[in-house]
Coordinates of C-alpha atoms and ligand atoms in Angstrom, one line a residue:
X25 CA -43.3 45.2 62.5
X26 CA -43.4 46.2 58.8
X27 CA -42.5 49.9 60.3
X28 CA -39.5 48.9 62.3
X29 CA -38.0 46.7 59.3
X30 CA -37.9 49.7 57.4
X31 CA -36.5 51.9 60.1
X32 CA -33.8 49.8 60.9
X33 CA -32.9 48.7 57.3
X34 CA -32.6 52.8 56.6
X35 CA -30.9 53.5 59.2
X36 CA -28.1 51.0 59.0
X37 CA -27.9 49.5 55.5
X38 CA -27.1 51.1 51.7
X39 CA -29.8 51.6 49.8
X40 CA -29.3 48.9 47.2
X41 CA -32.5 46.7 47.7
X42 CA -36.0 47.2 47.0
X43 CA -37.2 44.7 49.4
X44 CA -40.2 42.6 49.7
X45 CA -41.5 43.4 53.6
X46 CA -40.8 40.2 54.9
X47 CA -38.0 38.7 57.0
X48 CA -37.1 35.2 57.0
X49 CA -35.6 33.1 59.7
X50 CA -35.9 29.6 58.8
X51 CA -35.9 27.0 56.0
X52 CA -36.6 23.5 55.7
X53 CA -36.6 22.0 52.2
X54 CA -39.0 24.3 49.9
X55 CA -40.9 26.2 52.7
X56 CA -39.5 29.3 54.5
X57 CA -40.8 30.9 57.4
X58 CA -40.1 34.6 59.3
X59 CA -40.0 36.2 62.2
X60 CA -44.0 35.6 62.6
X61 CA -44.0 32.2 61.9
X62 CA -45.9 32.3 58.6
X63 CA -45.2 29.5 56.1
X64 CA -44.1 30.7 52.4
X65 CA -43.5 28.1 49.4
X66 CA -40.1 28.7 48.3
X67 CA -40.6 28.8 44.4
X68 CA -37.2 31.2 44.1
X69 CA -34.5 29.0 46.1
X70 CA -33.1 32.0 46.9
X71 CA -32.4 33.1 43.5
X72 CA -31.5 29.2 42.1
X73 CA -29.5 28.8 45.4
X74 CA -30.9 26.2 47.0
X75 CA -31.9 24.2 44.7
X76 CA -31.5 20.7 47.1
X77 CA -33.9 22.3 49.3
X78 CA -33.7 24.7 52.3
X79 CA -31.2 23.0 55.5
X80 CA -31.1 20.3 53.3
X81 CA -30.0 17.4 55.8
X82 CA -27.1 15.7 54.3
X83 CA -25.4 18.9 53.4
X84 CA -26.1 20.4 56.7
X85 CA -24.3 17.5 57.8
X86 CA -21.2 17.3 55.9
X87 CA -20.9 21.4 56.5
X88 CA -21.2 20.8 60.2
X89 CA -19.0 18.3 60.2
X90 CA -16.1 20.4 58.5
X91 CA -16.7 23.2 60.1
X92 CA -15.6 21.4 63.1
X93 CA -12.4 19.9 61.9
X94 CA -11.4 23.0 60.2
X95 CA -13.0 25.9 57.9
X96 CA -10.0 27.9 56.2
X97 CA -6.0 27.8 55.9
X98 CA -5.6 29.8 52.4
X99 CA -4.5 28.4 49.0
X100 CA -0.9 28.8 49.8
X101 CA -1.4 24.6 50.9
X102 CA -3.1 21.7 49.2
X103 CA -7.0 21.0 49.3
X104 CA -7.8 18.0 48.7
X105 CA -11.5 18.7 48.7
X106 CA -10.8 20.5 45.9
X107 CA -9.3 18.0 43.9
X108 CA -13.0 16.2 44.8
X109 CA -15.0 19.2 44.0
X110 CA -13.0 19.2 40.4
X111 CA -13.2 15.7 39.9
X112 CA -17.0 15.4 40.3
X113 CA -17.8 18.6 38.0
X114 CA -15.2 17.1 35.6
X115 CA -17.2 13.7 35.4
X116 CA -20.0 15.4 34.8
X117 CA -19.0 17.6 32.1
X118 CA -15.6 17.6 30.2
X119 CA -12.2 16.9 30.6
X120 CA -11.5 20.3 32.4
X121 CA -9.5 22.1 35.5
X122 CA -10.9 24.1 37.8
X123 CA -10.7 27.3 39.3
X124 CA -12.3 28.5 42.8
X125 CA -14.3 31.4 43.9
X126 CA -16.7 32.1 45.6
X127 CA -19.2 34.2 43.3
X128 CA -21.1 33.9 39.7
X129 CA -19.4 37.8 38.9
X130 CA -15.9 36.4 39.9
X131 CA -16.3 33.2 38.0
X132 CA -16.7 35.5 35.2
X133 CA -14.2 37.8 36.1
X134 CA -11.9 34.8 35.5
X135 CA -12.8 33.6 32.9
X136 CA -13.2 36.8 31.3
X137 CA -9.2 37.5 32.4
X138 CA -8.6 34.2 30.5
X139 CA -10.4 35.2 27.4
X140 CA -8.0 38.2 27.3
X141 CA -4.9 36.0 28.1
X142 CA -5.7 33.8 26.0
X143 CA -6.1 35.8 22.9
X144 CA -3.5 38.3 23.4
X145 CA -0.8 35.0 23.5
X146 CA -2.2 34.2 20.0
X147 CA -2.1 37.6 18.7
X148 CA -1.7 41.2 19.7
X149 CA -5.2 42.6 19.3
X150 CA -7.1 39.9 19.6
X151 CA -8.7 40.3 22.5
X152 CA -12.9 41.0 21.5
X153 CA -15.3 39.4 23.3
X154 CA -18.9 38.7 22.0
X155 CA -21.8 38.8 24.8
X156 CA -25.6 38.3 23.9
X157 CA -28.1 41.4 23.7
X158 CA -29.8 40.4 27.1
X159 CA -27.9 38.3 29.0
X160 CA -26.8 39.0 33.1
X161 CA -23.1 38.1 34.1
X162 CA -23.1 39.7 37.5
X163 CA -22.5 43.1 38.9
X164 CA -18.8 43.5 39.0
X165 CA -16.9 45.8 36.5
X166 CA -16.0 43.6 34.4
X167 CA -19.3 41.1 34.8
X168 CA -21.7 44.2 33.5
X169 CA -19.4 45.1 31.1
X170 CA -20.4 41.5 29.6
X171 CA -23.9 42.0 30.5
X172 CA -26.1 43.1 27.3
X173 CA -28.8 45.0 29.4
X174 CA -28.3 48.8 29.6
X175 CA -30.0 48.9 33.0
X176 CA -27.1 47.6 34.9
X177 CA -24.4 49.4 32.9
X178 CA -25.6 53.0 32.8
X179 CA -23.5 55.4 34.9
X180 CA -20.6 53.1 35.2
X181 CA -18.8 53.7 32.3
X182 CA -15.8 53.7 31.1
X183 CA -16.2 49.3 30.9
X184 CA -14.0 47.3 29.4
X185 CA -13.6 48.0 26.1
X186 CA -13.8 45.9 22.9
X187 CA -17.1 43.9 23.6
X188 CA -19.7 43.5 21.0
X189 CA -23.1 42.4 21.6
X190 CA -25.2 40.0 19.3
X191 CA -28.9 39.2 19.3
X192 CA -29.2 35.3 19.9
X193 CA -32.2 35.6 17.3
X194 CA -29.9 36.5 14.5
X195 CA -27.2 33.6 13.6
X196 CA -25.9 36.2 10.4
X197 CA -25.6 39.2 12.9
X198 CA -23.2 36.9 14.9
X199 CA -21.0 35.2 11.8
X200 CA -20.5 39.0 10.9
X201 CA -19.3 40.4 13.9
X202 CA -17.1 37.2 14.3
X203 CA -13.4 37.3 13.2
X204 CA -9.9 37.1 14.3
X205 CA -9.8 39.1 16.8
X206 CA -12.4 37.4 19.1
X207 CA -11.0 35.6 21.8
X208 CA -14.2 34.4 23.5
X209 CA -17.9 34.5 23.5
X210 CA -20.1 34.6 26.4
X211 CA -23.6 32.4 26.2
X212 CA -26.1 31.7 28.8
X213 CA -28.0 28.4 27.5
X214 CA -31.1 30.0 29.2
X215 CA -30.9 33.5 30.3
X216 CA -32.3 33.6 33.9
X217 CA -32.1 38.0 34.6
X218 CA -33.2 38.6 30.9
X219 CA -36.4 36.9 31.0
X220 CA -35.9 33.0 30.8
X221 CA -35.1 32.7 26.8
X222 CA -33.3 29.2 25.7
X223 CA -30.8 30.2 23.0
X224 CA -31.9 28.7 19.4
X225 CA -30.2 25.5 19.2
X226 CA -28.9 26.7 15.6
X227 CA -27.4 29.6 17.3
X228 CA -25.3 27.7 19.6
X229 CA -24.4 25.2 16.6
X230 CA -23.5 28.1 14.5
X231 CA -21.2 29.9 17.7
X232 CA -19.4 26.7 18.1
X233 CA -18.3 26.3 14.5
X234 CA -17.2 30.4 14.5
X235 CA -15.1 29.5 17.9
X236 CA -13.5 26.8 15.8
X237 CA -13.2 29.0 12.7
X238 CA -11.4 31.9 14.5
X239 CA -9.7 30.2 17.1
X240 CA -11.7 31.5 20.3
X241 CA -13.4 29.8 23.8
X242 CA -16.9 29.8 23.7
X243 CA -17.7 29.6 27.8
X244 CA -21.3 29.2 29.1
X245 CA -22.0 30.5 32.0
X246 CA -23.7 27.9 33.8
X247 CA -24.2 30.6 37.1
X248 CA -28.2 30.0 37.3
X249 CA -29.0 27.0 34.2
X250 CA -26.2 24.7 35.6
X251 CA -26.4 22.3 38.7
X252 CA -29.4 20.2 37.3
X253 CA -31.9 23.4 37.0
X254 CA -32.4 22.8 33.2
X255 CA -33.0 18.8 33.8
X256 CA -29.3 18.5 32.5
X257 CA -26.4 18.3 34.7
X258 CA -25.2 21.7 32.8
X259 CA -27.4 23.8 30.8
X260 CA -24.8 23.5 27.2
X261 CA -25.5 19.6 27.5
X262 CA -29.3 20.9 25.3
X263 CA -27.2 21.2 22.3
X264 CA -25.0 18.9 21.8
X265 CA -21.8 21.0 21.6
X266 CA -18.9 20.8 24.3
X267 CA -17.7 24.1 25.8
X268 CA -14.2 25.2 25.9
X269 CA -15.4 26.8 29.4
X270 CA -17.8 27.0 31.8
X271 CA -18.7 29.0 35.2
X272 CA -20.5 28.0 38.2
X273 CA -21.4 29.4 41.4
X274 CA -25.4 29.7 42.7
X275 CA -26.4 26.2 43.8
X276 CA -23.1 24.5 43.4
X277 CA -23.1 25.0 47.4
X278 CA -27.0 24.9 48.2
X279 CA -26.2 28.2 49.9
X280 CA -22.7 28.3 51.1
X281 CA -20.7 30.6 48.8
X282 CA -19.0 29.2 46.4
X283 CA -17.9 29.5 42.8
X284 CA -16.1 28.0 39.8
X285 CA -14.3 28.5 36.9
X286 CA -13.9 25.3 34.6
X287 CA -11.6 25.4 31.9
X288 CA -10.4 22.9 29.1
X289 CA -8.0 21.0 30.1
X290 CA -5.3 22.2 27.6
X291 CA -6.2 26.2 27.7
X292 CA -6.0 25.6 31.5
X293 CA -2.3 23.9 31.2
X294 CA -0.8 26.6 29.6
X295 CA -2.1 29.4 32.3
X296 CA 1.1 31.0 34.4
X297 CA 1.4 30.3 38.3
X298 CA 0.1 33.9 39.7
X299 CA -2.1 34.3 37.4
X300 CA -4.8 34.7 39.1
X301 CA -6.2 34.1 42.9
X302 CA -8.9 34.2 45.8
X303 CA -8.6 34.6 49.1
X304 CA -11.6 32.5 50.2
X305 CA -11.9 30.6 47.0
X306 CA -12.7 27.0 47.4
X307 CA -12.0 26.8 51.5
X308 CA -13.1 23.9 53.0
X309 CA -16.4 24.3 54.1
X310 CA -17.7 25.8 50.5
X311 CA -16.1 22.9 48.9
X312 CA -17.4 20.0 51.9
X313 CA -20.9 21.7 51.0
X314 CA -20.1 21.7 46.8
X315 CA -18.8 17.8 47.3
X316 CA -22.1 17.0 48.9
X317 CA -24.4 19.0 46.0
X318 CA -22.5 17.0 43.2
X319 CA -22.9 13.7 44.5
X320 CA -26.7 14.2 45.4
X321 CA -27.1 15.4 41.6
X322 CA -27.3 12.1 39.5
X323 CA -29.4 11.0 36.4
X324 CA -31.9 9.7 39.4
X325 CA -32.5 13.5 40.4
X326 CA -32.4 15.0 36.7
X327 CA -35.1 12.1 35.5
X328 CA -37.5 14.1 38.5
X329 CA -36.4 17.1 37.3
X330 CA -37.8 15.9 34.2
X331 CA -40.6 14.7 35.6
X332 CA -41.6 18.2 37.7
X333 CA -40.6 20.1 34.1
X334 CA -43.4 17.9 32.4
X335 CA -46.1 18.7 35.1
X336 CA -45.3 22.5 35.2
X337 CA -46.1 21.9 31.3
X338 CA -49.2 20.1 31.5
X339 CA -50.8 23.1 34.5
X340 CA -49.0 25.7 32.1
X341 CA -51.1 24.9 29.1
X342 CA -54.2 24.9 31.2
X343 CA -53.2 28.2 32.9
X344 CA -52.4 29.7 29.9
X345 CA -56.0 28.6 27.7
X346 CA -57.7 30.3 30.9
X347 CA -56.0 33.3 30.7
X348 CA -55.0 33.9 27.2
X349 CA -56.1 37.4 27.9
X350 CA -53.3 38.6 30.1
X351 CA -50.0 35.8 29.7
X352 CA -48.4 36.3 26.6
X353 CA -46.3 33.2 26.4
X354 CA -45.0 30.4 29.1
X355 CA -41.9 29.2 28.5
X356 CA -40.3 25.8 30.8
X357 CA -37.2 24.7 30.7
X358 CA -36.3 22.1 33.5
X359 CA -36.7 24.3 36.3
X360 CA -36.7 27.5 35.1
X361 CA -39.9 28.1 34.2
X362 CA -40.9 32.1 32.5
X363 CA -44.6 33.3 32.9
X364 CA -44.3 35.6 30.5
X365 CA -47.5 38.5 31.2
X366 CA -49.2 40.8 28.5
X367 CA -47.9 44.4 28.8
X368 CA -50.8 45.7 30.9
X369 CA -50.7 43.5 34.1
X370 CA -47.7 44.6 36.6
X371 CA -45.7 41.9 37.3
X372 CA -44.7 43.6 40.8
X373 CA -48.5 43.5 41.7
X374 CA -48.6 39.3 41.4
X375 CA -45.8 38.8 43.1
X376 CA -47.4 40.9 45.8
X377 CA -50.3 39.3 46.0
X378 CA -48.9 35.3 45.3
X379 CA -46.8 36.6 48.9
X380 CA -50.4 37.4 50.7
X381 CA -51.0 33.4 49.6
X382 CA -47.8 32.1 50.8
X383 CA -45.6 32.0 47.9
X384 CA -42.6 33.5 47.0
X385 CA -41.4 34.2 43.2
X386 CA -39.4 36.2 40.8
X387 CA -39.2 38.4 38.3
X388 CA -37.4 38.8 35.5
X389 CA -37.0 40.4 32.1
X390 CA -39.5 43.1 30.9
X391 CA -42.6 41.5 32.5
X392 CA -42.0 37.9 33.3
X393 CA -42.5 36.1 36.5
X394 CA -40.1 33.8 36.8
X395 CA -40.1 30.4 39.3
X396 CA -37.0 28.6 39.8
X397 CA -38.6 26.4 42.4
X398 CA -36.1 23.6 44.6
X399 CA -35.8 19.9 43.2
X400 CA -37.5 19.1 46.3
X401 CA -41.3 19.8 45.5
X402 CA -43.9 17.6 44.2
X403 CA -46.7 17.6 42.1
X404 CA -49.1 19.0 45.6
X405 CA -46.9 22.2 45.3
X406 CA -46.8 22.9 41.6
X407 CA -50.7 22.3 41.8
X408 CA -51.0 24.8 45.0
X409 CA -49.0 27.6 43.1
X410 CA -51.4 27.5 40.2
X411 CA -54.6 27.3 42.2
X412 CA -52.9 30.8 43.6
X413 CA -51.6 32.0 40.6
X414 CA -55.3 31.4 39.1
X415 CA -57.0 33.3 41.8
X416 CA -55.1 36.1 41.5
X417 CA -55.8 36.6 37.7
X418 CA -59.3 36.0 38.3
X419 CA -59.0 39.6 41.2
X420 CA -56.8 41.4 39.2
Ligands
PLP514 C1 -26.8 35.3 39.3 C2 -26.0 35.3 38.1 C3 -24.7 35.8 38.0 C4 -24.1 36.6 39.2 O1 -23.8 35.8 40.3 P1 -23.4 36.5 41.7 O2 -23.1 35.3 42.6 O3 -24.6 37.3 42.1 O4 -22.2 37.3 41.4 C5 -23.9 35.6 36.9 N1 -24.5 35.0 35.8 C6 -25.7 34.5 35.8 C7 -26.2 33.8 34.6 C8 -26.5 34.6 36.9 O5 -27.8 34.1 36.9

């Protein structure tokens, strides 16, 4: 079987993926299963997709039930589900507008277009844009242009020009490299790619005052730590600070494509008709499915988010005194939990071996497995994936 996968994926696909050799076909709430019938534990959502669980009932339902009446017509008419989709995110967050797409790299791409626009109408030349020494944005142009990891620039140069890139350790670094002619910094309030790091709450402080100072939007992209996955509804709400933006996409459709770009109200006022535009963005089915996500995430879910965070806390601590010897740090925020391993151990090889046990996680960073498991588990899971984890440290 193994063979024929990687026949057929040679023969037919581009080379992009390094895949794990296994091929799923169906989902229900946190287990998976392929074309053998073997049952995995989801602890990846797909990459903090699915984060209401795998077929998840009531959004199967409402998508079904659009797709029936009608799926796409183009944003030359009005959608009123979009109006619904804005109006929950906005009650959620701040008072904002939104823009649809249907990706986390074009939810930057427009907000990064804003950032331009919007400084350029203050000032000729101001048009710099700070990003954070290893932070992910996506993997369009103008996404890894943002993106302060060298792996995913190299050999596409020339990027955009006139980015600087601060080390979220280093509040001074960033006061000096702010001035006038910033129009917008990038944050991640936990970066997911780069290894799951919260930014330093005096960081963030500091960045809001400098946006104030200098006139620029400070926009969180909320891609992977928004949609309840940091136990807040969005990940800036750990730091008391509102954004001027934010942008979406990941789990704000539990799988159906969709992305967002949400904008202050009065930045987003004074944007031209034309100014932008998606084909797909926002059609009805993405937004039936987004509609569904937003009302199923209340304070009810975010308290068991909570709840799950403390418990991954409480087996992390004991995981960690065990095996002090090969995990360098654990670091749990919400959902997004980092188990971050001593330079020695491959990372590659446990995530190997956690498959052979039924599991399925991520990596991340330099050596980090990362877990961005569905709101759905309970404690019977978290306790199964340490039991696993455990064993295979013991065997390595
Ligand atoms: C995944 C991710 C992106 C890119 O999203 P795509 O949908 O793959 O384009 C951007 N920013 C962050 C923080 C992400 O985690």
């Amino acid at each position: 079987m193994e063979e024929e996968f990687f026949e057929l994926e040679r023969k037919w696909l581009i080379p992009f993926y390094d895949r794990f050799p296994i091929a799923i076909t169906k989902g229900k709430y946190h287990y998976v299963f392929d074309t053998e019938n073997k049952k995995y534990l989801d602890f990846t959502s797909g990459i903090g997709v699915v984060n209401f669980g795998h077929s998840n009932p009531a959004i199967t339902k409402e998508v079904c039930r659009q797709l029936k009446r009608i799926s796409h017509i183009s944003n030359l008419y009005y959608n009123p589900l979009q109006w619904n989709v804005a109006s929950l995110i906005s009650q959620k967050s701040f008072k904002s507008k939104v823009f649809f797409c249907n990706s986390g790299a074009e939810s930057n791409e427009a907000a990064i277009k804003v950032a331009r626009w919007y400084g350029n109408s203050i000032r000729k030349g101001k048009n710099r844009i700070i990003s954070l020494i290893n932070s992910f944005h996506g993997r369009t142009m103008g996404a890894i242009s943002i993106t302060g990891q060298e792996k995913y620039r190299i050999g596409f140069e020339p990027l955009l020009e006139n980015i600087s890139f601060v080390n979220p350790q280093n509040p001074e670094e960033l006061e000096s490299k702010f001035d006038e002619d910033v129009c917008a910094i990038f944050l991640e309030a936990v970066q997911g790619e780069g290894g799951v790091y919260k930014l330093p709450y005096e960081f963030v402080k500091r960045a809001r005052e400098l946006c104030d100072r200098y006139n620029a939007l400070m926009i969180f992209d909320e891609v992977q730590a928004g949609i309840g996955r940091t136990g807040k509804y969005f990940g800036y709400q750990n730091f008391d600070i509102i954004p001027d933006a934010i942008t979406l996409a990941k789990a704000l459709g539990n799988g159906i494509p969709i992305g967002a770009l949400v904008l202050r109200n009065d930045v987003a006022e004074n944007l031209p008709k034309g100014f932008h535009a998606s084909t797909f963005g926002g059609n009805f089915v993405a937004c039936s499915a987004a509609i569904k996500v937003l009302k199923l995430l209340d304070e009810k879910l975010l308290e068991k988010i909570r709840w799950l965070s403390k418990l991954f806390e409480s087996y992390s601590k004991d995981l960690k005194d065990s095996f002090s010897d090969k995990i360098e740090e654990i670091r749990i925020y919400g959902l997004m939990i980092g188990i971050d391993f001593k330079e020695e151990i491959n990372v590659r090889k446990i995530i190997d071996s956690l498959i052979l046990k039924g599991i399925l996680t991520l990596r991340a960073g330099k050596n980090v497995l990362r877990l961005l498991p569905p709101f759905t588990i309970g404690e019977k899971e978290i306790q199964y994936f340490y039991d696993s984890l455990k064993e295979t440290l013991k065997n390595y």
